[in-house]
mmCIF file of C-alpha atoms in Angstrom:
data_model
loop_
_atom_site.group_PDB
_atom_site.id
_atom_site.type_symbol
_atom_site.label_atom_id
_atom_site.label_comp_id
_atom_site.label_asym_id
_atom_site.label_seq_id
_atom_site.Cartn_x
_atom_site.Cartn_y
_atom_site.Cartn_z
ATOM 1 C CA UNK A 1 90.150 108.476 97.505
ATOM 2 C CA UNK A 2 93.257 106.326 96.554
ATOM 3 C CA UNK A 3 92.860 102.977 94.768
ATOM 4 C CA UNK A 4 93.842 101.074 97.950
ATOM 5 C CA UNK A 5 91.437 103.211 99.965
ATOM 6 C CA UNK A 6 88.602 102.375 97.506
ATOM 7 C CA UNK A 7 89.473 98.640 97.612
ATOM 8 C CA UNK A 8 89.373 98.547 101.331
ATOM 9 C CA UNK A 9 86.115 100.327 101.436
ATOM 10 C CA UNK A 10 84.494 98.018 98.877
ATOM 11 C CA UNK A 11 85.677 94.843 100.606
ATOM 12 C CA UNK A 12 84.612 96.252 103.963
ATOM 13 C CA UNK A 13 81.085 97.107 102.870
ATOM 14 C CA UNK A 14 80.740 93.740 100.972
ATOM 15 C CA UNK A 15 81.822 91.922 104.211
ATOM 16 C CA UNK A 16 79.302 94.136 106.235
ATOM 17 C CA UNK A 17 76.554 93.031 103.890
ATOM 18 C CA UNK A 18 77.129 89.366 103.896
ATOM 19 C CA UNK A 19 77.712 89.137 107.650
ATOM 20 C CA UNK A 20 74.369 91.170 108.097
ATOM 21 C CA UNK A 21 72.735 88.450 105.944
ATOM 22 C CA UNK A 22 74.340 85.646 108.014
ATOM 23 C CA UNK A 23 73.417 87.074 111.348
ATOM 24 C CA UNK A 24 69.666 87.835 110.410
ATOM 25 C CA UNK A 25 69.485 84.387 108.787
ATOM 26 C CA UNK A 26 70.754 82.638 111.906
ATOM 27 C CA UNK A 27 68.296 84.611 114.020
ATOM 28 C CA UNK A 28 65.396 83.451 111.903
ATOM 29 C CA UNK A 29 66.442 79.933 111.923
ATOM 30 C CA UNK A 30 67.599 79.393 115.526
ATOM 31 C CA UNK A 31 66.008 82.135 117.579
ATOM 32 C CA UNK A 32 62.625 82.887 116.034
ATOM 33 C CA UNK A 33 63.079 86.642 116.803
ATOM 34 C CA UNK A 34 60.787 89.373 115.481
ATOM 35 C CA UNK A 35 61.783 91.960 112.856
ATOM 36 C CA UNK A 36 63.606 94.147 115.495
ATOM 37 C CA UNK A 37 65.607 91.162 116.969
ATOM 38 C CA UNK A 38 66.394 89.924 113.402
ATOM 39 C CA UNK A 39 67.746 93.327 112.166
ATOM 40 C CA UNK A 40 69.637 94.070 115.384
ATOM 41 C CA UNK A 41 71.396 90.678 115.358
ATOM 42 C CA UNK A 42 72.230 91.057 111.655
ATOM 43 C CA UNK A 43 73.764 94.586 112.289
ATOM 44 C CA UNK A 44 75.707 93.389 115.425
ATOM 45 C CA UNK A 45 77.120 90.541 113.299
ATOM 46 C CA UNK A 46 77.916 92.738 110.508
ATOM 47 C CA UNK A 47 79.584 95.560 112.571
ATOM 48 C CA UNK A 48 81.240 93.733 115.457
ATOM 49 C CA UNK A 49 84.395 92.749 113.679
ATOM 50 C CA UNK A 50 84.941 96.039 112.178
ATOM 51 C CA UNK A 51 84.411 97.931 115.356
ATOM 52 C CA UNK A 52 86.838 95.677 117.249
ATOM 53 C CA UNK A 53 89.454 96.285 114.406
ATOM 54 C CA UNK A 54 89.188 100.033 114.542
ATOM 55 C CA UNK A 55 89.261 100.195 118.326
ATOM 56 C CA UNK A 56 92.421 98.133 118.456
ATOM 57 C CA UNK A 57 94.257 100.239 115.866
ATOM 58 C CA UNK A 58 92.963 103.460 117.405
ATOM 59 C CA UNK A 59 90.871 104.506 114.457
ATOM 60 C CA UNK A 60 88.207 106.435 116.427
ATOM 61 C CA UNK A 61 85.241 106.701 116.112
ATOM 62 C CA UNK A 62 85.067 103.305 114.274
ATOM 63 C CA UNK A 63 84.154 103.582 110.590
ATOM 64 C CA UNK A 64 80.780 102.014 111.428
ATOM 65 C CA UNK A 65 79.853 105.215 113.239
ATOM 66 C CA UNK A 66 81.516 107.742 111.334
ATOM 67 C CA UNK A 67 80.494 106.554 107.787
ATOM 68 C CA UNK A 68 76.633 106.161 107.217
ATOM 69 C CA UNK A 69 77.184 103.686 104.467
ATOM 70 C CA UNK A 70 78.057 100.952 106.934
ATOM 71 C CA UNK A 71 74.931 101.300 108.839
ATOM 72 C CA UNK A 72 72.741 101.421 105.711
ATOM 73 C CA UNK A 73 74.411 98.330 104.108
ATOM 74 C CA UNK A 74 74.219 96.432 107.518
ATOM 75 C CA UNK A 75 70.557 97.287 107.844
ATOM 76 C CA UNK A 76 69.783 96.537 104.217
ATOM 77 C CA UNK A 77 71.301 93.094 104.376
ATOM 78 C CA UNK A 78 69.456 92.381 107.608
ATOM 79 C CA UNK A 79 66.124 93.405 106.175
ATOM 80 C CA UNK A 80 66.726 91.549 102.952
ATOM 81 C CA UNK A 81 67.228 88.402 104.985
ATOM 82 C CA UNK A 82 64.170 89.073 107.054
ATOM 83 C CA UNK A 83 61.826 89.388 104.069
ATOM 84 C CA UNK A 84 63.478 86.753 101.849
ATOM 85 C CA UNK A 85 65.024 84.383 104.394
ATOM 86 C CA UNK A 86 61.845 82.115 104.874
ATOM 87 C CA UNK A 87 61.798 81.634 101.031
ATOM 88 C CA UNK A 88 65.331 80.397 100.641
ATOM 89 C CA UNK A 89 65.857 76.839 100.013
ATOM 90 C CA UNK A 90 68.486 74.958 102.186
ATOM 91 C CA UNK A 91 68.643 78.041 104.540
ATOM 92 C CA UNK A 92 71.465 76.155 106.624
ATOM 93 C CA UNK A 93 73.685 76.096 103.557
ATOM 94 C CA UNK A 94 73.047 79.788 102.937
ATOM 95 C CA UNK A 95 73.934 80.831 106.508
ATOM 96 C CA UNK A 96 77.288 78.848 106.305
ATOM 97 C CA UNK A 97 78.137 80.309 102.924
ATOM 98 C CA UNK A 98 77.389 83.876 103.989
ATOM 99 C CA UNK A 99 79.391 83.277 107.260
ATOM 100 C CA UNK A 100 82.391 82.020 105.114
ATOM 101 C CA UNK A 101 82.168 85.064 102.854
ATOM 102 C CA UNK A 102 81.995 87.523 105.714
ATOM 103 C CA UNK A 103 84.917 85.726 107.501
ATOM 104 C CA UNK A 104 87.003 85.927 104.319
ATOM 105 C CA UNK A 105 86.276 89.503 103.611
ATOM 106 C CA UNK A 106 86.897 90.924 107.125
ATOM 107 C CA UNK A 107 90.058 88.733 107.449
ATOM 108 C CA UNK A 108 91.392 90.516 104.428
ATOM 109 C CA UNK A 109 90.173 93.962 105.273
ATOM 110 C CA UNK A 110 91.343 93.604 108.871
ATOM 111 C CA UNK A 111 94.904 92.909 107.968
ATOM 112 C CA UNK A 112 94.898 95.640 105.146
ATOM 113 C CA UNK A 113 93.629 98.423 107.585
ATOM 114 C CA UNK A 114 96.241 97.230 110.148
ATOM 115 C CA UNK A 115 99.005 97.545 107.598
ATOM 116 C CA UNK A 116 97.693 100.990 106.577
ATOM 117 C CA UNK A 117 97.872 102.093 110.117
ATOM 118 C CA UNK A 118 101.496 101.257 110.369
ATOM 119 C CA UNK A 119 101.306 97.815 112.121
ATOM 120 C CA UNK A 120 103.994 95.283 111.573
ATOM 121 C CA UNK A 121 103.159 92.150 109.502
ATOM 122 C CA UNK A 122 102.566 89.752 112.443
ATOM 123 C CA UNK A 123 100.216 92.043 114.351
ATOM 124 C CA UNK A 124 98.444 92.729 111.266
ATOM 125 C CA UNK A 125 97.760 89.052 110.597
ATOM 126 C CA UNK A 126 96.455 88.790 114.055
ATOM 127 C CA UNK A 127 94.267 91.703 113.886
ATOM 128 C CA UNK A 128 92.849 90.426 110.417
ATOM 129 C CA UNK A 129 91.978 87.011 112.087
ATOM 130 C CA UNK A 130 90.315 88.890 114.911
ATOM 131 C CA UNK A 131 88.371 91.099 112.607
ATOM 132 C CA UNK A 132 87.187 87.976 110.587
ATOM 133 C CA UNK A 133 85.961 86.005 113.664
ATOM 134 C CA UNK A 134 84.677 89.078 115.636
ATOM 135 C CA UNK A 135 81.268 89.468 114.152
ATOM 136 C CA UNK A 136 80.505 85.705 114.311
ATOM 137 C CA UNK A 137 81.611 85.572 117.874
ATOM 138 C CA UNK A 138 79.295 88.388 118.945
ATOM 139 C CA UNK A 139 76.440 86.724 116.927
ATOM 140 C CA UNK A 140 76.903 83.508 118.810
ATOM 141 C CA UNK A 141 77.368 85.157 122.319
ATOM 142 C CA UNK A 142 74.111 87.144 121.894
ATOM 143 C CA UNK A 143 72.230 83.934 120.869
ATOM 144 C CA UNK A 144 73.645 82.053 123.862
ATOM 145 C CA UNK A 145 75.710 79.534 121.726
ATOM 146 C CA UNK A 146 79.222 78.476 122.063
ATOM 147 C CA UNK A 147 81.228 80.719 119.630
ATOM 148 C CA UNK A 148 81.970 79.005 116.368
ATOM 149 C CA UNK A 149 85.572 80.097 116.691
ATOM 150 C CA UNK A 150 85.827 77.958 119.804
ATOM 151 C CA UNK A 151 83.772 75.021 118.557
ATOM 152 C CA UNK A 152 84.976 74.688 114.896
ATOM 153 C CA UNK A 153 88.583 74.032 114.277
ATOM 154 C CA UNK A 154 88.288 75.404 110.754
ATOM 155 C CA UNK A 155 87.027 78.751 111.532
ATOM 156 C CA UNK A 156 89.827 80.783 113.078
ATOM 157 C CA UNK A 157 92.375 78.830 110.855
ATOM 158 C CA UNK A 158 90.876 80.050 107.494
ATOM 159 C CA UNK A 159 90.962 83.582 108.885
ATOM 160 C CA UNK A 160 94.569 83.335 109.853
ATOM 161 C CA UNK A 161 95.476 81.909 106.506
ATOM 162 C CA UNK A 162 93.529 84.597 104.594
ATOM 163 C CA UNK A 163 95.232 87.360 106.762
ATOM 164 C CA UNK A 164 98.650 85.766 106.294
ATOM 165 C CA UNK A 165 98.098 85.579 102.559
ATOM 166 C CA UNK A 166 96.986 89.248 102.514
ATOM 167 C CA UNK A 167 99.981 90.453 104.436
ATOM 168 C CA UNK A 168 102.478 88.357 102.492
ATOM 169 C CA UNK A 169 101.100 89.649 99.145
ATOM 170 C CA UNK A 170 101.364 93.249 100.508
ATOM 171 C CA UNK A 171 104.866 92.611 101.612
ATOM 172 C CA UNK A 172 105.869 91.089 98.349
ATOM 173 C CA UNK A 173 104.367 94.146 96.501
ATOM 174 C CA UNK A 174 101.585 92.235 94.664
ATOM 175 C CA UNK A 175 98.903 94.372 93.258
ATOM 176 C CA UNK A 176 96.243 95.203 95.944
ATOM 177 C CA UNK A 177 93.117 93.885 94.173
ATOM 178 C CA UNK A 178 94.728 90.648 93.118
ATOM 179 C CA UNK A 179 96.339 89.814 96.452
ATOM 180 C CA UNK A 180 93.127 90.636 98.315
ATOM 181 C CA UNK A 181 91.072 88.530 95.911
ATOM 182 C CA UNK A 182 93.445 85.494 96.212
ATOM 183 C CA UNK A 183 93.587 85.727 99.932
ATOM 184 C CA UNK A 184 89.881 86.068 100.403
ATOM 185 C CA UNK A 185 89.246 83.186 98.085
ATOM 186 C CA UNK A 186 91.694 81.001 100.031
ATOM 187 C CA UNK A 187 90.134 81.686 103.289
ATOM 188 C CA UNK A 188 86.626 81.070 101.795
ATOM 189 C CA UNK A 189 87.727 77.779 100.158
ATOM 190 C CA UNK A 190 89.322 76.347 103.482
ATOM 191 C CA UNK A 191 86.209 77.369 105.397
ATOM 192 C CA UNK A 192 83.724 75.730 102.992
ATOM 193 C CA UNK A 193 85.836 72.583 102.787
ATOM 194 C CA UNK A 194 85.703 72.434 106.500
ATOM 195 C CA UNK A 195 81.952 72.860 106.510
ATOM 196 C CA UNK A 196 81.477 70.456 103.753
ATOM 197 C CA UNK A 197 83.504 67.599 105.242
ATOM 198 C CA UNK A 198 82.975 68.461 108.903
ATOM 199 C CA UNK A 199 86.727 68.961 109.572
ATOM 200 C CA UNK A 200 88.182 70.162 112.598
ATOM 201 C CA UNK A 201 91.792 71.030 113.802
ATOM 202 C CA UNK A 202 93.633 68.421 115.853
ATOM 203 C CA UNK A 203 92.269 68.079 119.418
ATOM 204 C CA UNK A 204 93.962 66.577 122.546
ATOM 205 C CA UNK A 205 93.895 62.779 123.025
ATOM 206 C CA UNK A 206 90.733 61.666 124.742
ATOM 207 C CA UNK A 207 88.719 64.619 123.685
ATOM 208 C CA UNK A 208 85.102 63.457 123.074
ATOM 209 C CA UNK A 209 83.895 63.929 119.377
ATOM 210 C CA UNK A 210 82.002 67.048 118.690
ATOM 211 C CA UNK A 211 78.270 66.548 118.519
ATOM 212 C CA UNK A 212 76.846 67.156 115.162
ATOM 213 C CA UNK A 213 74.604 70.333 115.078
#
């Protein structure tokens, strides 16, 4: 496997793991599901973005179903959250941090895989953002919530920034690991700042303020 292929796999599996943690912790905190529901939601959250990405670029069957490591990593993350979640302090913070990590890693891997498939820079940026928000959107829909991507102004924006940074670094010939790391940290930082200070993107005049959740 090439260095770039190994980097993509490692980042993809890392994103799968942290999104599985996020989905499972969300299930524990907001829906009070049993072990089957917790693991299922964790795995759906972990694999949703990658499946959407692979389908859109025509990489079939999706890596999630053709590589056993994705299923094992997703299930492991969800089970870990099920058994350790109730003991975690400040569980809401844990959920948000894992969500920001998954968003960042998938925004990077989505854009990198799009570039590897021959996509132009702009479509690669869009696909990176879609990959980043896909798992969280599926999680929210399954829980009957308004998707975070529609209710939080600093969710899709960090994904777009991270994907743009990834594509820009690639086009400038920056080393793969360095460019991916900087892009992921940039996305993560923007998302965490948005969470910490409850920031949103500009809204139309007269829009009621968002209720605090």
